[in-house]
Every structure is written in structure tokens, then in C-alpha cells.
Coordinates of C-alpha atoms in Angstrom, one line a residue:
Chain X
X1 CA -39.7 -51.2 6.7
X2 CA -40.8 -47.7 5.8
X3 CA -38.7 -45.7 3.5
X4 CA -37.4 -42.4 4.6
X5 CA -40.3 -40.1 4.6
X6 CA -40.7 -37.1 2.3
X7 CA -40.5 -34.9 5.4
X8 CA -37.2 -36.5 6.4
X9 CA -36.0 -35.9 2.9
X10 CA -36.9 -32.3 3.1
X11 CA -35.1 -32.0 6.4
X12 CA -32.2 -33.8 5.0
X13 CA -32.0 -31.5 2.0
X14 CA -32.4 -28.5 4.2
X15 CA -29.6 -29.5 6.6
X16 CA -27.2 -28.0 4.1
X17 CA -25.0 -31.0 3.7
X18 CA -21.7 -30.1 2.3
X19 CA -19.7 -32.2 -0.1
X20 CA -16.6 -31.6 1.8
X21 CA -13.1 -31.8 0.4
X22 CA -12.6 -35.2 1.8
X23 CA -16.0 -36.4 0.9
X24 CA -16.8 -39.2 -1.5
X25 CA -20.1 -40.1 -3.1
X26 CA -20.9 -43.8 -2.9
X27 CA -22.3 -44.8 -6.3
X28 CA -25.1 -47.3 -6.1
X29 CA -26.4 -47.9 -9.6
X30 CA -26.1 -51.6 -8.8
X31 CA -26.3 -51.6 -5.0
X32 CA -24.5 -54.5 -3.4
X33 CA -25.4 -56.8 -6.2
X34 CA -21.9 -57.4 -7.5
X35 CA -19.6 -55.5 -5.2
X36 CA -16.1 -55.2 -6.5
X37 CA -13.6 -57.1 -4.4
X38 CA -11.9 -54.8 -2.1
X39 CA -14.7 -52.3 -2.4
X40 CA -12.6 -49.3 -3.3
X41 CA -13.5 -48.6 -6.9
X42 CA -11.5 -45.5 -7.9
X43 CA -14.2 -44.6 -10.4
X44 CA -16.7 -44.3 -7.6
X45 CA -14.5 -41.9 -5.6
X46 CA -15.1 -38.3 -6.5
X47 CA -12.2 -36.0 -6.8
X48 CA -12.0 -33.5 -4.0
X49 CA -14.0 -30.5 -4.7
X50 CA -14.1 -27.1 -3.1
X51 CA -16.7 -26.7 -0.4
X52 CA -20.0 -25.9 -1.8
X53 CA -23.6 -26.1 -0.8
X54 CA -25.6 -28.8 -2.4
X55 CA -28.8 -27.5 -4.0
X56 CA -31.8 -29.5 -2.6
X57 CA -33.1 -30.5 -6.0
X58 CA -29.7 -32.0 -6.9
X59 CA -29.3 -33.7 -3.5
X60 CA -30.6 -37.0 -4.5
X61 CA -29.5 -38.1 -8.0
X62 CA -30.8 -41.5 -9.0
X63 CA -27.5 -43.3 -8.7
X64 CA -26.4 -41.9 -5.4
X65 CA -26.8 -44.2 -2.5
X66 CA -25.2 -42.4 0.3
X67 CA -23.0 -39.4 0.8
X68 CA -20.0 -40.3 2.8
X69 CA -17.0 -38.7 4.4
X70 CA -14.0 -40.2 6.1
X71 CA -16.1 -40.6 9.3
X72 CA -18.9 -42.5 7.8
X73 CA -22.4 -41.9 6.6
X74 CA -23.5 -38.3 6.5
X75 CA -26.8 -38.5 4.7
X76 CA -29.1 -41.1 3.2
X77 CA -30.9 -39.5 0.3
X78 CA -34.6 -39.9 0.1
X79 CA -34.5 -42.3 -2.8
X80 CA -32.4 -44.7 -0.8
X81 CA -34.7 -47.4 0.5
X82 CA -34.2 -49.1 3.8
X83 CA -33.4 -52.2 1.9
X84 CA -30.7 -50.5 -0.2
X85 CA -29.2 -48.9 2.9
X86 CA -29.1 -52.3 4.7
X87 CA -27.3 -53.9 1.8
X88 CA -24.9 -51.1 1.7
X89 CA -24.2 -51.3 5.5
X90 CA -23.7 -55.1 5.3
X91 CA -21.6 -55.3 2.1
X92 CA -20.1 -51.9 1.3
X93 CA -19.6 -49.9 4.5
X94 CA -16.8 -52.0 6.1
X95 CA -18.9 -53.0 9.1
X96 CA -18.3 -56.7 8.6
X97 CA -15.1 -58.5 8.0
X98 CA -15.9 -59.6 4.4
X99 CA -12.4 -61.0 3.9
X100 CA -12.7 -63.3 6.9
X101 CA -11.9 -66.9 5.9
X102 CA -14.6 -69.5 6.4
X103 CA -14.2 -73.2 7.1
X104 CA -15.5 -74.0 3.7
X105 CA -12.8 -72.0 2.0
X106 CA -14.9 -69.0 1.1
X107 CA -15.0 -65.6 2.7
X108 CA -17.2 -63.6 5.0
X109 CA -18.7 -61.9 2.0
X110 CA -19.9 -65.2 0.6
X111 CA -21.7 -65.8 4.0
X112 CA -23.5 -62.5 3.7
X113 CA -24.5 -62.2 0.1
X114 CA -27.9 -63.7 -0.2
X115 CA -28.9 -66.5 -2.5
X116 CA -32.3 -66.7 -4.1
X117 CA -33.9 -68.7 -1.3
X118 CA -32.6 -66.4 1.4
X119 CA -33.9 -63.4 -0.5
X120 CA -37.3 -64.9 -1.0
X121 CA -37.5 -66.0 2.6
X122 CA -36.4 -62.7 4.2
X123 CA -39.8 -61.8 5.4
X124 CA -40.8 -59.0 7.6
X125 CA -42.9 -59.1 10.8
X126 CA -45.8 -61.6 10.5
X127 CA -45.2 -62.1 6.7
X128 CA -45.5 -65.4 5.0
X129 CA -44.3 -66.2 1.5
X130 CA -47.1 -65.8 -1.0
X131 CA -48.1 -68.9 -3.0
X132 CA -46.0 -68.0 -5.9
X133 CA -42.9 -67.4 -3.8
X134 CA -43.5 -70.5 -1.8
X135 CA -43.7 -72.6 -5.0
X136 CA -40.5 -71.0 -6.3
X137 CA -38.6 -71.7 -3.1
X138 CA -39.9 -75.3 -3.0
X139 CA -38.9 -75.8 -6.7
X140 CA -35.4 -74.3 -6.1
X141 CA -34.9 -76.4 -3.1
X142 CA -36.1 -79.7 -4.6
X143 CA -33.6 -79.2 -7.5
X144 CA -30.7 -79.2 -5.0
X145 CA -31.5 -82.5 -3.4
X146 CA -29.1 -85.3 -4.4
X147 CA -30.2 -88.7 -3.3
X148 CA -27.5 -91.3 -2.6
X149 CA -26.9 -93.8 -5.3
X150 CA -28.6 -97.1 -4.5
X151 CA -31.3 -95.4 -2.4
X152 CA -31.5 -93.8 1.0
X153 CA -30.2 -96.1 3.8
X154 CA -29.9 -95.6 7.5
X155 CA -26.5 -95.2 9.1
X156 CA -25.4 -95.6 12.7
X157 CA -27.8 -94.1 15.2
X158 CA -25.0 -93.8 17.8
X159 CA -23.0 -91.6 15.5
X160 CA -26.2 -89.8 14.7
X161 CA -26.9 -89.1 18.3
X162 CA -23.6 -87.4 18.8
X163 CA -24.1 -85.4 15.7
X164 CA -27.6 -84.4 16.7
X165 CA -26.3 -83.1 20.1
X166 CA -23.3 -81.1 18.7
X167 CA -23.8 -77.5 17.9
X168 CA -20.2 -77.1 16.9
X169 CA -19.1 -76.0 13.4
X170 CA -19.0 -73.2 10.9
X171 CA -19.1 -70.4 13.4
X172 CA -16.7 -67.6 12.5
X173 CA -16.9 -64.0 13.9
X174 CA -14.6 -63.5 16.9
X175 CA -14.0 -67.2 17.7
X176 CA -13.9 -69.4 14.5
X177 CA -14.6 -73.1 15.0
X178 CA -11.5 -75.2 14.1
X179 CA -12.8 -78.1 12.1
X180 CA -9.4 -79.7 12.4
X181 CA -10.0 -80.2 16.1
X182 CA -13.6 -81.2 16.0
X183 CA -16.1 -82.4 13.4
X184 CA -19.0 -80.0 12.8
X185 CA -22.3 -81.2 14.4
X186 CA -25.8 -81.3 13.1
X187 CA -27.3 -78.9 15.6
X188 CA -30.5 -80.8 15.9
X189 CA -31.1 -80.4 19.6
X190 CA -30.7 -76.6 19.3
X191 CA -34.2 -76.5 17.9
X192 CA -35.8 -80.0 18.3
X193 CA -36.7 -82.2 21.1
X194 CA -35.5 -85.7 20.2
X195 CA -34.8 -88.4 22.8
X196 CA -36.1 -87.0 26.0
X197 CA -33.0 -87.7 28.2
X198 CA -31.6 -84.4 26.8
X199 CA -33.3 -81.1 26.5
X200 CA -33.9 -79.9 23.0
X201 CA -35.1 -76.5 21.7
X202 CA -38.6 -75.6 20.5
X203 CA -37.9 -73.6 17.4
X204 CA -38.6 -76.7 15.3
X205 CA -41.2 -79.4 16.0
X206 CA -40.5 -82.1 18.6
X207 CA -39.3 -85.3 16.8
X208 CA -39.6 -87.7 19.7
X209 CA -40.6 -91.2 18.5
X210 CA -40.1 -90.0 14.9
X211 CA -39.5 -93.5 13.5
X212 CA -42.0 -95.2 15.8
X213 CA -44.7 -93.0 14.5
X214 CA -43.8 -93.0 10.8
X215 CA -42.1 -96.3 10.2
X216 CA -39.2 -96.8 7.8
X217 CA -40.8 -97.2 4.4
X218 CA -38.9 -96.1 1.3
X219 CA -41.1 -93.1 1.1
X220 CA -40.4 -92.1 4.7
X221 CA -36.7 -92.5 4.2
X222 CA -36.7 -90.4 1.0
X223 CA -38.8 -87.7 2.6
X224 CA -36.7 -87.6 5.7
X225 CA -33.5 -87.4 3.7
X226 CA -35.0 -84.6 1.6
X227 CA -36.1 -82.6 4.7
X228 CA -32.6 -82.8 6.2
X229 CA -30.9 -82.1 2.9
X230 CA -33.1 -79.1 2.1
X231 CA -36.2 -78.6 4.1
X232 CA -37.5 -75.8 1.9
X233 CA -38.5 -78.4 -0.6
X234 CA -41.3 -79.5 1.7
X235 CA -41.6 -76.4 3.9
X236 CA -40.8 -73.3 1.9
X237 CA -39.1 -70.6 4.0
X238 CA -38.7 -72.9 7.0
X239 CA -36.3 -71.9 9.7
X240 CA -34.3 -75.1 9.2
X241 CA -30.8 -74.9 7.7
X242 CA -30.2 -76.7 4.4
X243 CA -28.0 -79.3 6.0
X244 CA -27.2 -81.1 2.8
X245 CA -27.5 -78.4 0.1
X246 CA -25.2 -76.1 2.1
X247 CA -22.8 -78.9 2.8
X248 CA -23.2 -78.6 6.6
X249 CA -23.5 -82.4 6.7
X250 CA -22.2 -85.1 4.4
X251 CA -24.6 -87.7 2.9
X252 CA -23.0 -90.3 5.4
X253 CA -23.7 -88.0 8.3
X254 CA -27.3 -87.4 7.2
X255 CA -27.7 -91.2 7.1
X256 CA -26.4 -91.4 10.7
X257 CA -28.8 -88.6 11.8
X258 CA -31.6 -90.4 10.0
X259 CA -30.8 -93.6 11.9
X260 CA -31.0 -91.7 15.2
X261 CA -34.5 -90.6 14.1
X262 CA -35.8 -93.8 12.6
X263 CA -33.8 -96.9 13.9
X264 CA -36.1 -98.8 16.4
X265 CA -33.1 -99.1 18.7
X266 CA -32.5 -95.4 18.8
X267 CA -33.4 -93.6 22.1
X268 CA -35.6 -91.3 20.0
X269 CA -37.9 -94.2 19.5
X270 CA -37.6 -95.5 23.0
X271 CA -38.4 -92.3 24.7
X272 CA -41.8 -91.7 26.4
X273 CA -44.1 -89.5 24.4
X274 CA -45.7 -88.1 27.6
X275 CA -45.5 -84.3 27.8
X276 CA -44.3 -84.0 24.2
X277 CA -46.2 -81.8 21.8
X278 CA -45.9 -80.2 18.5
X279 CA -45.5 -83.4 16.5
Chain Z
X1 CA -16.9 -33.5 59.5
X2 CA -17.4 -37.1 60.7
X3 CA -20.1 -35.8 63.0
X4 CA -21.9 -34.1 60.2
X5 CA -21.7 -37.3 58.2
X6 CA -23.3 -39.2 61.0
X7 CA -26.1 -36.7 61.3
X8 CA -26.9 -37.1 57.6
X9 CA -26.7 -40.9 57.8
X10 CA -30.5 -41.4 58.4
X11 CA -31.2 -39.1 55.4
X12 CA -28.8 -41.0 53.3
X13 CA -30.4 -44.2 54.2
X14 CA -33.9 -42.8 53.5
X15 CA -32.8 -41.7 50.1
X16 CA -31.2 -45.1 49.5
X17 CA -34.4 -46.9 50.4
X18 CA -36.4 -44.6 48.1
X19 CA -34.0 -45.5 45.4
X20 CA -34.4 -49.2 46.3
X21 CA -37.8 -49.0 44.8
X22 CA -36.0 -48.4 41.5
X23 CA -33.6 -51.3 41.9
X24 CA -33.1 -53.3 38.8
X25 CA -34.7 -56.4 40.3
X26 CA -37.8 -54.3 41.1
X27 CA -37.9 -53.0 37.5
X28 CA -37.8 -56.6 36.4
X29 CA -40.4 -57.7 38.9
X30 CA -42.9 -55.3 37.6
X31 CA -42.2 -56.4 34.0
X32 CA -42.7 -60.0 35.1
X33 CA -46.1 -59.1 36.5
X34 CA -47.1 -57.0 33.6
X35 CA -46.1 -59.8 31.1
X36 CA -48.1 -62.4 32.9
X37 CA -45.0 -64.3 34.1
X38 CA -43.3 -64.4 30.7
X39 CA -41.2 -67.6 30.4
X40 CA -38.3 -65.6 29.2
X41 CA -38.3 -63.1 32.1
X42 CA -38.8 -65.8 34.7
X43 CA -36.4 -68.5 33.4
X44 CA -33.8 -68.0 36.0
X45 CA -35.1 -67.6 39.6
X46 CA -31.4 -67.8 40.8
X47 CA -30.4 -64.9 38.7
X48 CA -33.3 -62.8 39.9
X49 CA -32.3 -63.6 43.5
X50 CA -28.7 -62.6 42.9
X51 CA -29.6 -59.2 41.2
X52 CA -29.1 -57.1 44.4
X53 CA -25.6 -58.5 44.6
X54 CA -24.9 -58.1 40.9
X55 CA -21.1 -57.9 40.4
X56 CA -21.8 -55.3 37.7
X57 CA -22.2 -52.8 40.5
X58 CA -18.6 -53.2 41.5
X59 CA -17.6 -52.8 37.8
X60 CA -19.7 -49.6 37.7
X61 CA -17.9 -48.3 40.8
X62 CA -14.6 -48.7 39.0
X63 CA -16.1 -47.0 36.0
X64 CA -17.1 -44.0 38.1
X65 CA -13.5 -43.6 39.2
X66 CA -12.2 -43.9 35.7
X67 CA -14.8 -41.5 34.4
X68 CA -13.8 -38.8 36.8
X69 CA -10.0 -39.4 36.6
X70 CA -7.8 -37.2 34.5
X71 CA -6.3 -39.7 32.0
X72 CA -4.7 -40.0 28.6
X73 CA -2.3 -37.9 26.7
X74 CA -4.5 -34.8 27.2
X75 CA -4.8 -35.5 31.0
X76 CA -8.6 -35.0 31.0
X77 CA -11.5 -36.7 32.6
X78 CA -14.7 -37.7 30.7
X79 CA -16.8 -35.3 32.7
X80 CA -17.2 -33.1 29.6
X81 CA -18.3 -35.9 27.4
X82 CA -21.7 -35.2 25.8
X83 CA -23.8 -38.4 25.5
X84 CA -26.7 -36.4 24.0
X85 CA -28.1 -34.7 27.0
X86 CA -25.3 -32.1 27.3
X87 CA -21.7 -32.3 28.6
X88 CA -21.4 -34.5 31.6
X89 CA -25.1 -35.4 31.8
X90 CA -25.4 -39.1 32.3
X91 CA -28.8 -39.5 33.9
X92 CA -31.2 -40.8 31.2
X93 CA -28.6 -40.4 28.5
X94 CA -28.2 -44.1 27.7
X95 CA -31.9 -44.8 27.1
X96 CA -31.8 -42.1 24.4
X97 CA -29.1 -43.8 22.4
X98 CA -28.3 -44.5 19.6
X99 CA -28.8 -40.9 18.4
X100 CA -27.4 -38.5 15.8
X101 CA -24.5 -36.3 16.9
X102 CA -24.0 -33.2 14.9
X103 CA -20.3 -33.0 15.9
X104 CA -19.5 -36.3 14.1
X105 CA -22.4 -36.5 11.7
X106 CA -23.1 -40.0 12.8
X107 CA -25.6 -42.0 14.6
X108 CA -23.7 -43.4 17.6
X109 CA -24.4 -45.9 20.3
X110 CA -23.0 -45.8 23.9
X111 CA -19.8 -47.6 23.0
X112 CA -19.0 -45.5 19.9
X113 CA -19.8 -42.3 21.7
X114 CA -17.6 -43.2 24.6
X115 CA -14.7 -44.1 22.3
X116 CA -15.3 -40.7 20.6
X117 CA -14.9 -38.9 23.9
X118 CA -11.9 -40.9 24.9
X119 CA -10.2 -39.9 21.7
X120 CA -11.2 -36.3 21.5
X121 CA -11.1 -35.3 25.2
X122 CA -8.4 -37.6 26.5
X123 CA -6.3 -38.2 23.4
X124 CA -6.4 -42.0 23.4
X125 CA -6.1 -43.7 20.1
X126 CA -7.4 -47.0 18.7
X127 CA -4.2 -48.7 19.7
X128 CA -4.4 -47.7 23.3
X129 CA -5.6 -50.4 25.7
X130 CA -8.5 -48.3 27.1
X131 CA -10.1 -48.2 23.6
X132 CA -8.6 -51.4 22.1
X133 CA -9.9 -53.8 24.8
X134 CA -13.6 -53.8 24.4
X135 CA -14.6 -56.8 26.5
X136 CA -14.4 -58.2 30.0
X137 CA -15.3 -56.9 33.4
X138 CA -11.6 -55.8 33.8
X139 CA -11.7 -53.6 30.7
X140 CA -12.0 -49.8 31.0
X141 CA -14.6 -50.0 28.3
X142 CA -16.9 -52.2 30.3
X143 CA -16.3 -50.3 33.6
X144 CA -17.2 -47.0 31.9
X145 CA -20.1 -48.3 30.0
X146 CA -21.6 -49.9 33.0
X147 CA -21.2 -46.8 35.1
X148 CA -22.8 -44.6 32.4
X149 CA -25.6 -47.0 31.6
X150 CA -26.8 -47.6 35.1
X151 CA -27.7 -43.9 35.4
X152 CA -30.6 -44.8 33.2
X153 CA -31.9 -47.7 35.3
X154 CA -35.7 -47.9 35.3
X155 CA -36.1 -45.2 32.7
X156 CA -38.0 -45.9 29.5
X157 CA -36.1 -46.5 26.3
X158 CA -36.6 -43.5 24.1
X159 CA -34.1 -43.3 21.3
X160 CA -34.7 -40.1 19.2
X161 CA -36.0 -40.5 15.7
X162 CA -36.2 -36.8 14.8
X163 CA -33.1 -36.8 12.6
X164 CA -33.5 -38.4 9.1
X165 CA -30.3 -40.4 9.7
X166 CA -31.7 -41.8 12.9
X167 CA -34.8 -43.0 11.0
X168 CA -32.7 -44.3 8.1
X169 CA -30.5 -46.3 10.4
X170 CA -33.5 -47.7 12.4
X171 CA -35.3 -48.7 9.2
X172 CA -32.1 -50.3 7.7
X173 CA -31.7 -52.1 11.0
X174 CA -35.2 -53.5 10.6
X175 CA -34.3 -54.9 7.2
X176 CA -31.2 -56.4 8.7
X177 CA -33.2 -58.0 11.5
X178 CA -35.2 -60.0 9.1
X179 CA -32.5 -60.6 6.5
X180 CA -31.6 -64.3 6.2
X181 CA -28.0 -65.1 5.3
X182 CA -25.0 -67.1 6.4
X183 CA -24.2 -70.8 6.2
X184 CA -27.5 -71.7 8.0
X185 CA -29.8 -69.1 6.6
X186 CA -30.4 -67.4 9.9
X187 CA -31.8 -63.9 10.6
X188 CA -32.3 -62.3 14.0
X189 CA -36.0 -63.0 13.5
X190 CA -35.3 -66.8 13.4
X191 CA -35.0 -66.7 17.2
X192 CA -36.6 -63.4 18.2
X193 CA -40.0 -63.2 16.5
X194 CA -42.1 -65.6 18.5
X195 CA -42.9 -66.0 22.2
X196 CA -41.6 -68.8 24.5
X197 CA -39.2 -70.5 22.0
X198 CA -36.2 -72.2 23.3
X199 CA -32.7 -73.0 22.0
X200 CA -32.0 -76.1 24.0
X201 CA -33.0 -75.0 27.5
X202 CA -32.6 -71.2 27.0
X203 CA -35.9 -69.3 26.6
X204 CA -35.5 -66.6 23.9
X205 CA -36.9 -63.1 24.1
X206 CA -39.5 -62.0 21.5
X207 CA -38.7 -58.6 19.9
X208 CA -42.5 -58.1 19.6
X209 CA -43.2 -58.4 23.3
X210 CA -41.8 -55.1 24.7
X211 CA -41.7 -56.4 28.3
X212 CA -39.4 -59.2 27.2
X213 CA -37.5 -57.1 24.7
X214 CA -36.4 -54.5 27.2
X215 CA -34.6 -57.2 29.3
X216 CA -33.1 -58.6 26.1
X217 CA -31.5 -55.3 25.3
X218 CA -30.6 -54.2 28.8
X219 CA -26.9 -54.3 28.6
X220 CA -24.4 -54.0 30.3
X221 CA -25.5 -57.1 32.1
X222 CA -23.5 -59.6 34.2
X223 CA -23.5 -62.9 32.3
X224 CA -23.4 -65.6 34.9
X225 CA -22.2 -68.3 32.5
X226 CA -19.3 -66.1 31.4
X227 CA -18.5 -64.5 34.7
X228 CA -18.2 -61.1 33.0
X229 CA -20.2 -58.0 32.5
X230 CA -21.1 -57.8 28.8
X231 CA -22.0 -54.9 26.4
X232 CA -24.6 -54.5 23.7
X233 CA -21.9 -54.8 21.1
X234 CA -20.8 -58.1 22.7
X235 CA -24.4 -59.5 22.6
X236 CA -24.6 -58.6 18.9
X237 CA -21.2 -60.3 18.3
X238 CA -22.3 -63.5 20.0
X239 CA -25.5 -63.7 18.0
X240 CA -23.7 -63.2 14.8
X241 CA -21.2 -65.9 15.8
X242 CA -24.0 -68.4 16.4
X243 CA -25.6 -67.3 13.1
X244 CA -22.4 -68.2 11.3
X245 CA -21.8 -64.6 10.2
X246 CA -18.4 -63.0 9.8
X247 CA -16.9 -60.7 12.4
X248 CA -18.5 -57.3 12.8
X249 CA -16.5 -54.1 13.6
X250 CA -17.5 -52.6 17.0
X251 CA -19.2 -49.2 16.5
X252 CA -19.7 -49.8 12.8
X253 CA -22.7 -48.3 11.1
X254 CA -24.0 -51.9 10.5
X255 CA -23.9 -52.6 14.2
X256 CA -25.5 -49.3 15.1
X257 CA -28.3 -49.8 12.6
X258 CA -29.3 -53.0 14.3
X259 CA -29.0 -51.5 17.7
X260 CA -31.1 -48.5 16.6
X261 CA -33.8 -50.9 15.5
X262 CA -33.8 -53.1 18.5
X263 CA -33.7 -50.2 21.0
X264 CA -36.7 -48.7 19.2
X265 CA -38.5 -52.0 19.6
X266 CA -38.3 -51.6 23.4
X267 CA -39.5 -48.0 23.3
X268 CA -41.4 -47.0 26.4
X269 CA -40.3 -50.0 28.5
X270 CA -38.1 -49.4 31.5
X271 CA -34.4 -50.4 31.2
X272 CA -33.0 -53.0 33.7
X273 CA -29.6 -51.7 34.5
X274 CA -27.5 -53.5 35.3
X275 CA -29.1 -56.7 34.4
X276 CA -28.1 -60.2 35.2
X277 CA -28.3 -62.8 32.5
X278 CA -27.6 -66.5 31.9

């Protein structure tokens, strides 16, 4: 994630970029933090000016993110970090359909603006959260977990099984999932092996015989509910989606998925352990 | 004329067999060996067997005709289109994209450059079907992209990074690759930063294993499960869909930043063109 090198900046400055008549300068004093709805802030659009050369020493004022014209980016000044440019490209440049409606009644923009946990957990190659960040993530996550009144109880493992298998729901882009036609699933098998009659993924640990190995004590039920609700509470910066905290599953659906994991009658606890790893 | 053609037949065959050493399946075979039989590269023996009969070759043949045909309001072919190696030069052009083009002031990928030429040389607009329809083996866009791309089969990815904007886009693409967002907190790295991981039965390519990553980014490829030749932009779109991200505009700077980063990650590895994928 290197910044633009000083050499590049010199080349950039020397390339005689012209603030052309149709050009606008994108202001970025608060890059992508609170973008105005609709993006086009008239105050940020410079009046057309006569063609003139830009003096190199003036080419990178503090507040200037990118110099644009009608065709797109022309120059990324040297004081624009890769991070700033990425935020700009995602939230300001018109690349994504930020107005696209989502199933939860928000917009594409809401999907793309990062919350605190997403920011803290956007780690580069080989990076792990440091202990302070991990503690912060865990604390933020723990605060989101709402346990059911009257304690955590198991639901219907048969419903849980179907939820665990289904990868439907909340997809938007070119082919939005219609929740009126089908209930969103829990996506478990995408990443986890569960009962072994179906093939699960390996991004998460295998959960075969989950209940058989752990039992169904109050502590295990509470822990399992918490992990499904917001796994970052126990595993900061885990890959696992926050199924409860982001309202991907209802508390009832979580209870059904938990039954699939823990109920002694569930195929998860009747499957052979042979060949399973990563418990 | 026919007689002459017959005389040259043995030569033609000899040349063809020399080229066979560079067939996409051979490029892949060498990568399989080099990678120590990577689970990703070897996950579909059927697809590897079918590669010599890849339907993408037929799509490319259609693309060649389209490329050379005078079309559009300006009644021009695409033979003067400059993909970075000079007007009309296709060999090796694709593996050096995305790159900065002074005539547009933008970093462009294959698709956006092709669209640019269809507009400027042929006079098509965004509303014309040849530009508007981006996906499917029957689209002009996929026919042309496949024809252009396969001229780089077996050649190493080598996108230029000499222009500051090329570097800025690559670096922004790297940030985007690791940036978690969406309803499920996914980033590209959720799936593509470790070796041998699977989503259900599908083995995922690791961005940090170049022998795997070159196959991952070798588009156009025929997707057996979809029965269509698909583009780089289509791969990106489908990933974003699974990630629960909103729609992305084809040819947008956001898409090209990601493509710049992921092409750089395969630098030096031979492209498999056309590829065949699940």
C-alpha cells in the first residue's frame, strides 16, 4: 500500500497537467467521510478557467484530492494516499451504484461506507490486528449482542439445516435477490463443513459434531449464540459475517441454526468425524 | 491458387504444431507442474481435457471478423485501434493492460479501451447494442475481447507502472482488495489471500500464489457452468454480487483500479487465453 512515490509526484508535476476549461477540482478536505448525497456539491466545482499551466509547487494543495475532467481522473497529486484514492474511487467517482436499493431498505452507499469494525479489520497482506485493535473490535462486537429474553434456547434443527445450506439473500449488484420470493439463508455451508452428507467450504473451521463435542450447557448455548450473532466478540477480525448484529438472521433463525449445530438428533451430530479436520 | 495452397499445407501444419506448444492447456500444464499440483489449478480435470475444444475459440473467430469489418456510423474497422502497442497491434497488447493512455488521460483496461475505439473510430455510442451489451458469448463485446485477448496467450502479464496514474490506480486497487465492507463484511482478501480454501466445493485461487493467480485473472474464459465466455469485468461483477456490494459500472475507475492491482499480482506469469473455468 505504498503511497505515490516522490519520483512519481515529480513526473506528475512535470507532465504539465492543464486545468482545462471543463475541468473540476475534487475537494477532499474530508475525503469520503461524509459525502454529500448526490455527490455534486456546487461549491466543489471550480468555475471554468482559461487554459493555463499549473506551477509544480502549486500542483498539490492540501485539500485537493484529484484533478478531474469530464473523462475521469487526470492526476492523483502526491499527497493523495492510496487509501484516500480508494475511498474516492468507491464513494465519489461514480463507479458504484450508490443509489441502488438494498433489501434492508438502505442504499448501495450504506453497503460501502465502512463501520468501525470494518475499518479496524481491513488489514493488508499478512497483517493481524494489534492487541489494542483486537480488544477494541471485541468490545464493539460484544456490545452489539442482544441475547433473547428468557435465555438462549434451541429451535428446530430441520429449519436450521435448510438455513445453513442456503446462500441466498442480500445480494444486489446486477441480479438482486428478491426476499419476497425466498427467505435469506444463513450461508453456513459456504465456509463450514457441517453434516458430511453435503460439501461445505473451508474458509471457516469444520463444525461437524459440534454439539456432540461441546454439549449443550448454558455456557455453550450463550457462546454459540454470541458467535453467530457477532463472531468478532470472540474472534476479532474474523472472516465470519455478523449474522445477528447486521440483521442477516433473526433471533429465531439463529435458534434454528443453533439446533442444527447442537441438537443430538441433527445430522451434524450424527456424521462421522473421520477425515474431518480443523475443529 | 488451390495448388499453391496445397503446397503450403505441410508448412501450415508445421507452424500449427509449433504453436500447439503454446496452446492454453499447455500453458496451464506447466503452471500445474510448477505449482506442485495446486488444488486450485487441478480442481477440474474435465475442464482441462476440454480446453483444446474450448468454445471460446469460435467466439474469437467471430471476433476476428467483427474486428476487421467496416462497421458503425463511420464505416470503419477496428484495425487502427491502439491497445497500447501501436495502432492495430494485438500481439501481447492484452497482457500489458491496464495502462495509461495519453489520448484519454485515463488508465484503461481491455474493455474500456475497446469501447473507446468503437466510439472514436466507428462512431458507436453507449446506446448502440455493440457497446451496450457487455455480456454473453453472442455479444460483440465478448467476441472482440476474446479475439484480442487470445493474441497474448502464453505471454507474461506485464502491465506498465511507469506512469504515476498507473501506480496510483494499482495502489488504490490494493487498498480496495483488502477493504472490508458490505452486509457481510467481505473483502476480496476474504477468499483470495490463502491457499487451498474452498467455498463449498470450489477451490479458490490465492492472489499471493502467482501460478494460481494467473489462471484466476485469465479472462476471457469459457465458464462451463454458465455456458458463456466471460470477461474480466464480469468476474469482478460476480464477486461483488456475492460480496453483497452494489452494482459497479463497467469501465469505471473503481473497476480498473482493482483490475490494475490484480493484474500486477500475476506479473511475470503466462496468461492462459482463452481459459476454461467452472
